[in-house]
Short mmCIF file of C-alpha atoms and ligand atoms in Angstrom, two decimals:
data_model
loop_
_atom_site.label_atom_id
_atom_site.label_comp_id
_atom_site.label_asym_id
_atom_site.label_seq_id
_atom_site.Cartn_x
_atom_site.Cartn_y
_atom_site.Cartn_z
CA UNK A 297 0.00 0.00 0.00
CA UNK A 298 1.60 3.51 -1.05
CA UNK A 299 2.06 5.46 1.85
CA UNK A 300 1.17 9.17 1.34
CA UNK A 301 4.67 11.05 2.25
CA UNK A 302 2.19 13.48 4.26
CA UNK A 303 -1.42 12.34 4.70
CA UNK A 304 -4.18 14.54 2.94
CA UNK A 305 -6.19 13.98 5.18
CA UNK A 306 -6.14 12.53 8.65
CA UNK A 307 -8.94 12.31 11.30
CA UNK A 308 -7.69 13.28 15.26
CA UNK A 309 -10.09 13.05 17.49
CA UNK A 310 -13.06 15.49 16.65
CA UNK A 311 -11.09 17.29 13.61
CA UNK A 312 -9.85 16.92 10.55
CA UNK A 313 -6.20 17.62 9.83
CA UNK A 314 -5.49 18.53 6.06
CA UNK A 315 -2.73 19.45 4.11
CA UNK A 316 -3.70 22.67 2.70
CA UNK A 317 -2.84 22.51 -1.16
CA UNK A 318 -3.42 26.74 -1.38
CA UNK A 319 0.36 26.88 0.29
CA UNK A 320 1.72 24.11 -1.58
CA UNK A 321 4.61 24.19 -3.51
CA UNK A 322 5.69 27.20 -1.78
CA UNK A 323 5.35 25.95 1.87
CA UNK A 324 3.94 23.00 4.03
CA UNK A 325 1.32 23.09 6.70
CA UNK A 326 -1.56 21.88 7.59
CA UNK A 327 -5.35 22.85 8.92
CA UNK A 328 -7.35 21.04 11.30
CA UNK A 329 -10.91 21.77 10.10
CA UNK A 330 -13.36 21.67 13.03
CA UNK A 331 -17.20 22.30 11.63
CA UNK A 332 -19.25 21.96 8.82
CA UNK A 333 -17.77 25.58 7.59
CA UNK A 334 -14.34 24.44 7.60
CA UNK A 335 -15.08 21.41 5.77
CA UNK A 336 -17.23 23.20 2.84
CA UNK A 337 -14.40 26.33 3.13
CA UNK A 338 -11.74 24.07 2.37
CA UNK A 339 -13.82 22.49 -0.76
CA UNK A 340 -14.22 25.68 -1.69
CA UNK A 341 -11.02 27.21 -1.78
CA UNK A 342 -9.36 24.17 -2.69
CA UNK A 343 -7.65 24.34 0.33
CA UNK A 344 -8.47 20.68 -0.30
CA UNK A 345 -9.09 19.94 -3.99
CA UNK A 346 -8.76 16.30 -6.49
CA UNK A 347 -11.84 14.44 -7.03
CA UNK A 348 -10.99 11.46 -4.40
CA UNK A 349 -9.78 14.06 -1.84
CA UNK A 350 -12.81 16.05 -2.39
CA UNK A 351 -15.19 13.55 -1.43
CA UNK A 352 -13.53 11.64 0.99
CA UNK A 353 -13.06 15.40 2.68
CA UNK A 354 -16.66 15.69 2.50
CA UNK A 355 -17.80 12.44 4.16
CA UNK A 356 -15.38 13.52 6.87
CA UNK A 357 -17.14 17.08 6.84
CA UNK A 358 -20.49 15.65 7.56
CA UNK A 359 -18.84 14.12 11.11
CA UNK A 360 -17.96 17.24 12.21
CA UNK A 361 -21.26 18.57 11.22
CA UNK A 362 -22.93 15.99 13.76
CA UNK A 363 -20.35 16.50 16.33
CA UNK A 364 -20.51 20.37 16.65
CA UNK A 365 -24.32 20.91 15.43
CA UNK A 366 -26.13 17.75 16.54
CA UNK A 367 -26.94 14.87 15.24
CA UNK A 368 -30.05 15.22 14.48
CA UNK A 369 -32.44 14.86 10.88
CA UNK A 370 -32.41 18.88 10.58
CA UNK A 371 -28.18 18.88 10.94
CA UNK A 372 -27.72 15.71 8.90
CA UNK A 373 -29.80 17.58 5.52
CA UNK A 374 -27.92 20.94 6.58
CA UNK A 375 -24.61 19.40 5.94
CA UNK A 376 -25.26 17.05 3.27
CA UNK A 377 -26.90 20.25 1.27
CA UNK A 378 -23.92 22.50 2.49
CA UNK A 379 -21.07 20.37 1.62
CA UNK A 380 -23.14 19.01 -2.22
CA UNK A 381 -23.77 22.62 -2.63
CA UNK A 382 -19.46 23.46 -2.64
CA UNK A 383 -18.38 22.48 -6.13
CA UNK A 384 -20.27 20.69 -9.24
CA UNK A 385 -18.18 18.96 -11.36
CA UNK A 386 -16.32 16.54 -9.58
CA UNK A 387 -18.56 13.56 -8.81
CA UNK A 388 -17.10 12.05 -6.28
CA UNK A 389 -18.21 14.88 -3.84
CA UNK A 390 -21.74 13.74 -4.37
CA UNK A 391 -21.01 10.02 -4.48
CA UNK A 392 -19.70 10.33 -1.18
CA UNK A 393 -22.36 12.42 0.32
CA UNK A 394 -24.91 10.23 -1.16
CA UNK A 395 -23.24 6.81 0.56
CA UNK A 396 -23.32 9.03 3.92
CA UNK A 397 -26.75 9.88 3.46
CA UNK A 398 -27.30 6.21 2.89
CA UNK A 399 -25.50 5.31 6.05
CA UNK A 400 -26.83 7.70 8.12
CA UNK A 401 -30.35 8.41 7.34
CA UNK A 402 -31.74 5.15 8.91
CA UNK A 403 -29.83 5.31 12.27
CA UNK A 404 -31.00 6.70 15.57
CA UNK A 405 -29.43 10.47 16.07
CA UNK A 406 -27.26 8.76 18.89
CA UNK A 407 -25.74 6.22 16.44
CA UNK A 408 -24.65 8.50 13.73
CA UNK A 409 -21.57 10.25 15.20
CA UNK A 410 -19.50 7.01 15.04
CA UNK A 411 -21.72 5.78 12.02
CA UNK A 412 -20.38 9.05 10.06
CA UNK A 413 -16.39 8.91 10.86
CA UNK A 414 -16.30 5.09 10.35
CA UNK A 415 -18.34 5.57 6.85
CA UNK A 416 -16.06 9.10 6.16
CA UNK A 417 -12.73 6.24 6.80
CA UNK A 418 -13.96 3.48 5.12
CA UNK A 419 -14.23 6.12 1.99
CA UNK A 420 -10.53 7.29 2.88
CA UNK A 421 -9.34 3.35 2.90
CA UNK A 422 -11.66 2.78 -0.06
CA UNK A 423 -10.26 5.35 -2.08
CA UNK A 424 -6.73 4.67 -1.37
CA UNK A 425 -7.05 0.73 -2.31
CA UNK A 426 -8.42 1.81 -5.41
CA UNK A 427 -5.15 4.42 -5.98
CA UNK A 428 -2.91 1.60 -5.59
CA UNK A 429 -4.90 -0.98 -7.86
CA UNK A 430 -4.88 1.95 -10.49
CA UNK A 431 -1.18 1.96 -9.99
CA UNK A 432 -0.89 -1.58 -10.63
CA UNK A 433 -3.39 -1.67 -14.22
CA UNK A 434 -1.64 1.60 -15.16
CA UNK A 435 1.82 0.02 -13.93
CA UNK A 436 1.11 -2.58 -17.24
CA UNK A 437 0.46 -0.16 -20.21
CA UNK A 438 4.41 1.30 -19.17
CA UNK A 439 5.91 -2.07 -18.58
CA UNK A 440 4.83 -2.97 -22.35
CA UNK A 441 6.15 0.46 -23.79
CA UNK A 442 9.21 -0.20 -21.48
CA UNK A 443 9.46 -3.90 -23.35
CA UNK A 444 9.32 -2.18 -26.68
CA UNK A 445 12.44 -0.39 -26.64
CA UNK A 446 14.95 1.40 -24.10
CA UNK A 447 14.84 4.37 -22.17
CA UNK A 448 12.87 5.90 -19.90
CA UNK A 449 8.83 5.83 -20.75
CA UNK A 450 7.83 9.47 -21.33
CA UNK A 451 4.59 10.26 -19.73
CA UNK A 452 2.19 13.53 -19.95
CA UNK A 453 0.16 14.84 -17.58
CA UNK A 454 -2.08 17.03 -16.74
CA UNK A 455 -3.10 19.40 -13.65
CA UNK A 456 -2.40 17.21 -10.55
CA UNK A 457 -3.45 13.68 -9.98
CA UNK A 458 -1.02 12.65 -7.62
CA UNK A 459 -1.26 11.71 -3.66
CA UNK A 460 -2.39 15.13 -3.23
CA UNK A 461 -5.55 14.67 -4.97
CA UNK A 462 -6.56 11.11 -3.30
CA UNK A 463 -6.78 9.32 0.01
CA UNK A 464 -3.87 7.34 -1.53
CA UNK A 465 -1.08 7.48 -4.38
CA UNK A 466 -3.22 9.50 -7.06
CA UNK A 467 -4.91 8.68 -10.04
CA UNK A 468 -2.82 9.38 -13.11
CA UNK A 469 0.52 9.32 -10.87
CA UNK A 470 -0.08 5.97 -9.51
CA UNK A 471 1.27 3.79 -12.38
CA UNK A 472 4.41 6.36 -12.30
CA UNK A 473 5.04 5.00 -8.50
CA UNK A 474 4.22 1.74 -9.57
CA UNK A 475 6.68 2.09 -12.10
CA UNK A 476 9.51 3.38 -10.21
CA UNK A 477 9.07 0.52 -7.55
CA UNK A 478 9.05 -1.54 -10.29
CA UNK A 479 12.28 -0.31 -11.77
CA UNK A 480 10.96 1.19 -14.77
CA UNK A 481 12.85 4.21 -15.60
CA UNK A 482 9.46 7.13 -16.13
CA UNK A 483 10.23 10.79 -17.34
CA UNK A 484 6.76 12.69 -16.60
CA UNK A 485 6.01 15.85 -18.39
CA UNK A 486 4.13 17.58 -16.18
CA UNK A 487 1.95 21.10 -17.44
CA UNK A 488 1.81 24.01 -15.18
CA UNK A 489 -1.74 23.70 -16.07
CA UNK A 490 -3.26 27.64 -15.71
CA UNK A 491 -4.88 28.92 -13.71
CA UNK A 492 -4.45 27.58 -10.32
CA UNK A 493 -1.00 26.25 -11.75
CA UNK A 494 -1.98 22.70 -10.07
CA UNK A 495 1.31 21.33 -12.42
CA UNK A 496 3.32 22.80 -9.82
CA UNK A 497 1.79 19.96 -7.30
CA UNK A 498 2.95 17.53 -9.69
CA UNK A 499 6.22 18.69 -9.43
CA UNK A 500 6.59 18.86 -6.15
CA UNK A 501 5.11 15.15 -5.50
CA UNK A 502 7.46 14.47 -8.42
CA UNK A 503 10.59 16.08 -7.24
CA UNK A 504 9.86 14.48 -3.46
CA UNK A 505 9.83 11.34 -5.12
CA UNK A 506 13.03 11.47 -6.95
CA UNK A 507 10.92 11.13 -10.21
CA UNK A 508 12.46 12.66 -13.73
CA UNK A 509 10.38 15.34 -14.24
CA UNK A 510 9.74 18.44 -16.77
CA UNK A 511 7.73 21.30 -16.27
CA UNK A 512 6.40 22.74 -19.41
CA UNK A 513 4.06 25.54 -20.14
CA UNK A 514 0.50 24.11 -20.92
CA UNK A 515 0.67 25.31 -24.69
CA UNK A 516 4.06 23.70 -25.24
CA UNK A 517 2.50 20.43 -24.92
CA UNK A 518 0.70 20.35 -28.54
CA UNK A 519 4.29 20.56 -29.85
CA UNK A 520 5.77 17.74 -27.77
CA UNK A 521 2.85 15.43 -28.97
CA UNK A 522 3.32 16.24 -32.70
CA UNK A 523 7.09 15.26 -32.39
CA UNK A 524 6.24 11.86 -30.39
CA UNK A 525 8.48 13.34 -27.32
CA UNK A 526 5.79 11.65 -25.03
CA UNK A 527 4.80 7.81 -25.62
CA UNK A 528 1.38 8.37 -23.88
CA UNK A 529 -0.40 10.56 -22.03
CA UNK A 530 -2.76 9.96 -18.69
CA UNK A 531 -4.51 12.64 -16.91
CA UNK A 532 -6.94 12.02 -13.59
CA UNK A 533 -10.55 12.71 -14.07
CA UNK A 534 -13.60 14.65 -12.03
CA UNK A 535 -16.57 12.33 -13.89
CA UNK A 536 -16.63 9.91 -16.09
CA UNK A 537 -20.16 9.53 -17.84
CA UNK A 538 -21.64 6.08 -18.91
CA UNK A 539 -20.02 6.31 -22.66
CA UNK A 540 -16.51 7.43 -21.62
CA UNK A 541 -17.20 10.99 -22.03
CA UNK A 542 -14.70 12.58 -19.25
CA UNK A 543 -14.36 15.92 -16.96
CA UNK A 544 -11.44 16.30 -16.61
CA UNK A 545 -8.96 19.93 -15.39
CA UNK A 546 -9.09 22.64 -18.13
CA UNK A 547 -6.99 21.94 -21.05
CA UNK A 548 -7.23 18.09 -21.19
CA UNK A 549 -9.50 18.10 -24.32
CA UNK A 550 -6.63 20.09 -25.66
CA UNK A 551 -4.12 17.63 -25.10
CA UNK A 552 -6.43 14.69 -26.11
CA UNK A 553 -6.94 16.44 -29.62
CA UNK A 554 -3.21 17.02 -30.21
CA UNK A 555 -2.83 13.28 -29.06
CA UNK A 556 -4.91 11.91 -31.39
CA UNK A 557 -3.58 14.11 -34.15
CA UNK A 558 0.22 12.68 -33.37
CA UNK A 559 -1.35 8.88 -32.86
CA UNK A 560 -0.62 9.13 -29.32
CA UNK A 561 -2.49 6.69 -26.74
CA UNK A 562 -4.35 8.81 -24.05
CA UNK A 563 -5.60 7.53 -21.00
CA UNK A 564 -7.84 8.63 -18.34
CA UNK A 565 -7.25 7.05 -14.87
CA UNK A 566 -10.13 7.12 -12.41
CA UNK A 567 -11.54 5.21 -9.67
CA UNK A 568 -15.23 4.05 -9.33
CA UNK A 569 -16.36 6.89 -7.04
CA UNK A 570 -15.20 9.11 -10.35
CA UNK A 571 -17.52 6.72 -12.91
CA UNK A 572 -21.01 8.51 -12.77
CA UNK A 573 -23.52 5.84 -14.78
CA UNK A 574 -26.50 7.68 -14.60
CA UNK A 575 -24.86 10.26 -16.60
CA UNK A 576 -25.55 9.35 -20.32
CA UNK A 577 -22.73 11.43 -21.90
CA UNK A 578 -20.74 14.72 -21.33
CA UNK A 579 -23.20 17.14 -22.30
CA UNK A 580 -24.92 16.61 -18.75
CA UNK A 581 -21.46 17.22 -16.80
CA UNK A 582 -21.60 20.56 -14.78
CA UNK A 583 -18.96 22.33 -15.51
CA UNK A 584 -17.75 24.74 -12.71
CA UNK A 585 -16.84 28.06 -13.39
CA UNK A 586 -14.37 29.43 -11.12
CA UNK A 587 -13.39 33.15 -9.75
CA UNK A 588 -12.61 35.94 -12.48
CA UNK A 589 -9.06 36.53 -9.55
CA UNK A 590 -7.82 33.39 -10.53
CA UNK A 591 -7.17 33.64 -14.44
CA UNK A 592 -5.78 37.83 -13.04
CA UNK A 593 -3.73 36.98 -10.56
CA UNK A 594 -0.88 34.24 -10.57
CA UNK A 595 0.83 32.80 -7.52
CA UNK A 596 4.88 32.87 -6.68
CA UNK A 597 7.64 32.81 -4.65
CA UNK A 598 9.22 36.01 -4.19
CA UNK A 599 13.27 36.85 -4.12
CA UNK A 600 13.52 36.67 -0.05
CA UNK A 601 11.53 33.41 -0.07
CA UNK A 602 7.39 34.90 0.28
CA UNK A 603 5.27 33.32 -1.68
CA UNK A 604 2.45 35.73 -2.78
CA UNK A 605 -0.06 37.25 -5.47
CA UNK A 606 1.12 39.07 -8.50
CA UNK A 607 -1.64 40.57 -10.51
CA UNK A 608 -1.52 40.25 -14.29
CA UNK A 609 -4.63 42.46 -15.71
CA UNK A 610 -6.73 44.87 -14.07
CA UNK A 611 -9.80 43.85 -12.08
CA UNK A 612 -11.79 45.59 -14.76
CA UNK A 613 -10.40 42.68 -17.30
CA UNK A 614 -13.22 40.47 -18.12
CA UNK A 615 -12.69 36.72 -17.43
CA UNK A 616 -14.02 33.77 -18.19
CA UNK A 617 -12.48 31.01 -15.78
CA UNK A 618 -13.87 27.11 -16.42
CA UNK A 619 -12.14 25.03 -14.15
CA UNK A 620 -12.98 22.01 -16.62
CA UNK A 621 -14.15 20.98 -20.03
CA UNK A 622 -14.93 17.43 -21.51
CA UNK A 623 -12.90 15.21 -23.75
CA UNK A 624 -15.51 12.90 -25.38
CA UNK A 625 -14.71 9.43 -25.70
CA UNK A 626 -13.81 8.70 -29.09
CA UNK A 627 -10.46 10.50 -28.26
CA UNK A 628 -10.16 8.59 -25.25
CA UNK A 629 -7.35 5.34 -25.64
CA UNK A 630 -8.65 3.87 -22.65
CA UNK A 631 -9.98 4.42 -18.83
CA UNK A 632 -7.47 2.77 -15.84
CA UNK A 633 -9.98 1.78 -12.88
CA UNK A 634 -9.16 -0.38 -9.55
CA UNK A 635 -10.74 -3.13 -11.83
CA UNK A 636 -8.56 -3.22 -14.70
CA UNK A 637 -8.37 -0.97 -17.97
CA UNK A 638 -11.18 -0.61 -20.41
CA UNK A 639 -11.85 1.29 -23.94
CA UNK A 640 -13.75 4.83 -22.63
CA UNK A 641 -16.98 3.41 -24.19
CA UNK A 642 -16.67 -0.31 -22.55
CA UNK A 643 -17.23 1.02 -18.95
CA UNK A 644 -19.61 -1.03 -18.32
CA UNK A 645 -17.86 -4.69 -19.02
CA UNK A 646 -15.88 -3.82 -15.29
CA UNK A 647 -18.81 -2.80 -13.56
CA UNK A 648 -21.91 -4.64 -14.76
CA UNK A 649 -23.64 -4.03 -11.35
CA UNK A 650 -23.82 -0.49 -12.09
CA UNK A 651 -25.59 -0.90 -15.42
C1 LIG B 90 -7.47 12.58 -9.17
S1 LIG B 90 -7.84 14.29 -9.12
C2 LIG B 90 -8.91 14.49 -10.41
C3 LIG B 90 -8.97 15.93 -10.89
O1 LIG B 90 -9.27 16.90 -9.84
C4 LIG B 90 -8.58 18.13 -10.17
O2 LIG B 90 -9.41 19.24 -10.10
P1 LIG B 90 -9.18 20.36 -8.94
O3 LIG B 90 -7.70 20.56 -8.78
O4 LIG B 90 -9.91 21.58 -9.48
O5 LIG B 90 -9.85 19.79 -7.72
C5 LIG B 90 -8.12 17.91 -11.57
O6 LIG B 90 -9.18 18.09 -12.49
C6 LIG B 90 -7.71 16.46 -11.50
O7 LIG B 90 -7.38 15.92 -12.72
#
């Protein structure tokens, strides 16, 4: 089981501790988020922010609802709507509040306090098994480029999908741990993905992990794929729909376009809680649009060490800020699940319970 070099999330006593991912690269610490307001803050702001982490963050958020506000039917709808009400896209949110509600609803008030954090870390462990089978399926489409010919395997990416975005070792970085355990020499290219520059997380799992890693500018990446610098490319995932069509960070339709222009394979990795059946295709994916201060401001280190805001157009600059778009399927290689690997539109052959 991949251990997390600093947990994302960790339960102590009647908080939750975090690693808040609004300091990271720049400089380590942690929250400890006590109420239903911290919990649906820290969605929010993306203090903590990846599909998995999301979720399992909000199962944990609806503990610390019934803790500090009762545990009563009233407090138990408050915080489900609170918490489903924080951000759209990313499924996993809601597939986490729903098994909570699930959980919870039938249950005396005076049974759902330990009902809710042993549900909120049977999500974490659930969600960090998956990681590590994803790591293992994933781990086989490098080994067989590896087989092919020498050198390292050169991987893109896209936004962050690493530990920091699960319970566990990531989504899309999981077969690149898998592969280093294994031996197999990786090189990641890794895209600083604008605007909230969540490449930069990639690098600094990567660069903690002793992984080869490049940072390139998100519109460098079309030119990498045309001259077949990258043998495939995986990105993480927010929902999956029931044909393959995937949500996915900003720019990932981008990179699945120039990937299938350069005959490039391009893989989405995702766990179940990502997989949304009831959703017949992309079109019905919310897509979450984000802050205007995002796209005009960008985040840095200064000379003596500060990290800090520098602002790039005037707040009277109009913005348009999705956080995600779709990539429909047909430009999708394949999707990398706990149960194995599967063409985008064959979903349903790995999980014919949920069909
Ligand atoms: C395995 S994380 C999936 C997904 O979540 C990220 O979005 P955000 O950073 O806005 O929470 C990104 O889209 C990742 O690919």
């Amino acid at each position: 089981m991949f251990e997390q070099p600093i947990p994302t999330l960790r339960r102590d006593g009647d908080t939750l501790v975090i690693l808040d991912q609004t300091a990271l690269p720049f400089r380590t610490e942690t929250i400890s988020l006590r109420s239903l307001n911290d919990a649906a803050h820290a969605i929010r702001s993306m203090q903590v922010r990846g599909a998995p982490l999301i979720g399992a963050t909000a199962a944990h958020g609806v503990a610390l609802a019934l803790v500090q506000d009762g545990a009563g039917d009233q407090s138990l709808r408050h915080a489900l709507q609170v918490l489903g009400a924080t951000r759209p896209t990313a499924v996993n949110l809601h597939w986490a509040l729903a098994r909570m509600a699930r959980v919870l609803h039938p249950l005396t008030p005076a049974a759902r306090v330990h009902a809710a954090w042993a549900e909120a870390e049977a999500i974490r462990a659930d969600d960090a098994a998956s990681c590590d089978a994803i790591g293992r399926h994933g781990l086989a489409l490098i080994a067989a480029i590896a087989a092919r010919r020498p050198g390292p395997v050169r991987v893109m990416t896209h936004c962050n999908a690493g530990w920091l975005a699960t319970c566990g070792a990531g989504t899309a970085l999981a077969p690149i741990y898998a592969a280093q355990a294994a031996g197999i020499e990786v090189e990641v290219f890794v895209s600083e993905t604008r605007p909230r520059n969540q490449g930069l997380l990639s690098a600094w799992e990567l660069r903690a992990a002793g992984v080869a890693h490049t940072l390139i500018a998100d519109n460098a990446a079309g030119l990498l794929l045309m001259r077949a610098e990258v043998d495939l490319v995986i990105t993480g995932a927010d929902r999956v729909a029931a044909n393959g069509d995937t949500a996915n960070k900003v720019g990932t339709y981008l990179k699945a376009l120039a990937a299938r222009a350069a005959e490039l394979p391009f893989y989405i990795a995702a766990p179940h809680s990502t997989l949304e059946f009831s959703c017949a295709n992309g079109a019905s994916i919310p897509i979450e649009n984000r802050d205007a201060e995002e796209v005009r401001l960008i985040r840095g280190m200064n000379a003596d060490g500060g990290d800090g805001d520098l602002r790039l157009v005037p707040t009277e600059t109009q913005v348009l800020n999705p956080a995600f778009d779709i990539t429909p399927a047909n430009l999708i290689t394949g999707i990398i699940t706990e149960r194995g690997t599967a063409p985008a539109a064959g979903l349903a052959g790995l999980y014919p319970e949920a069909v």
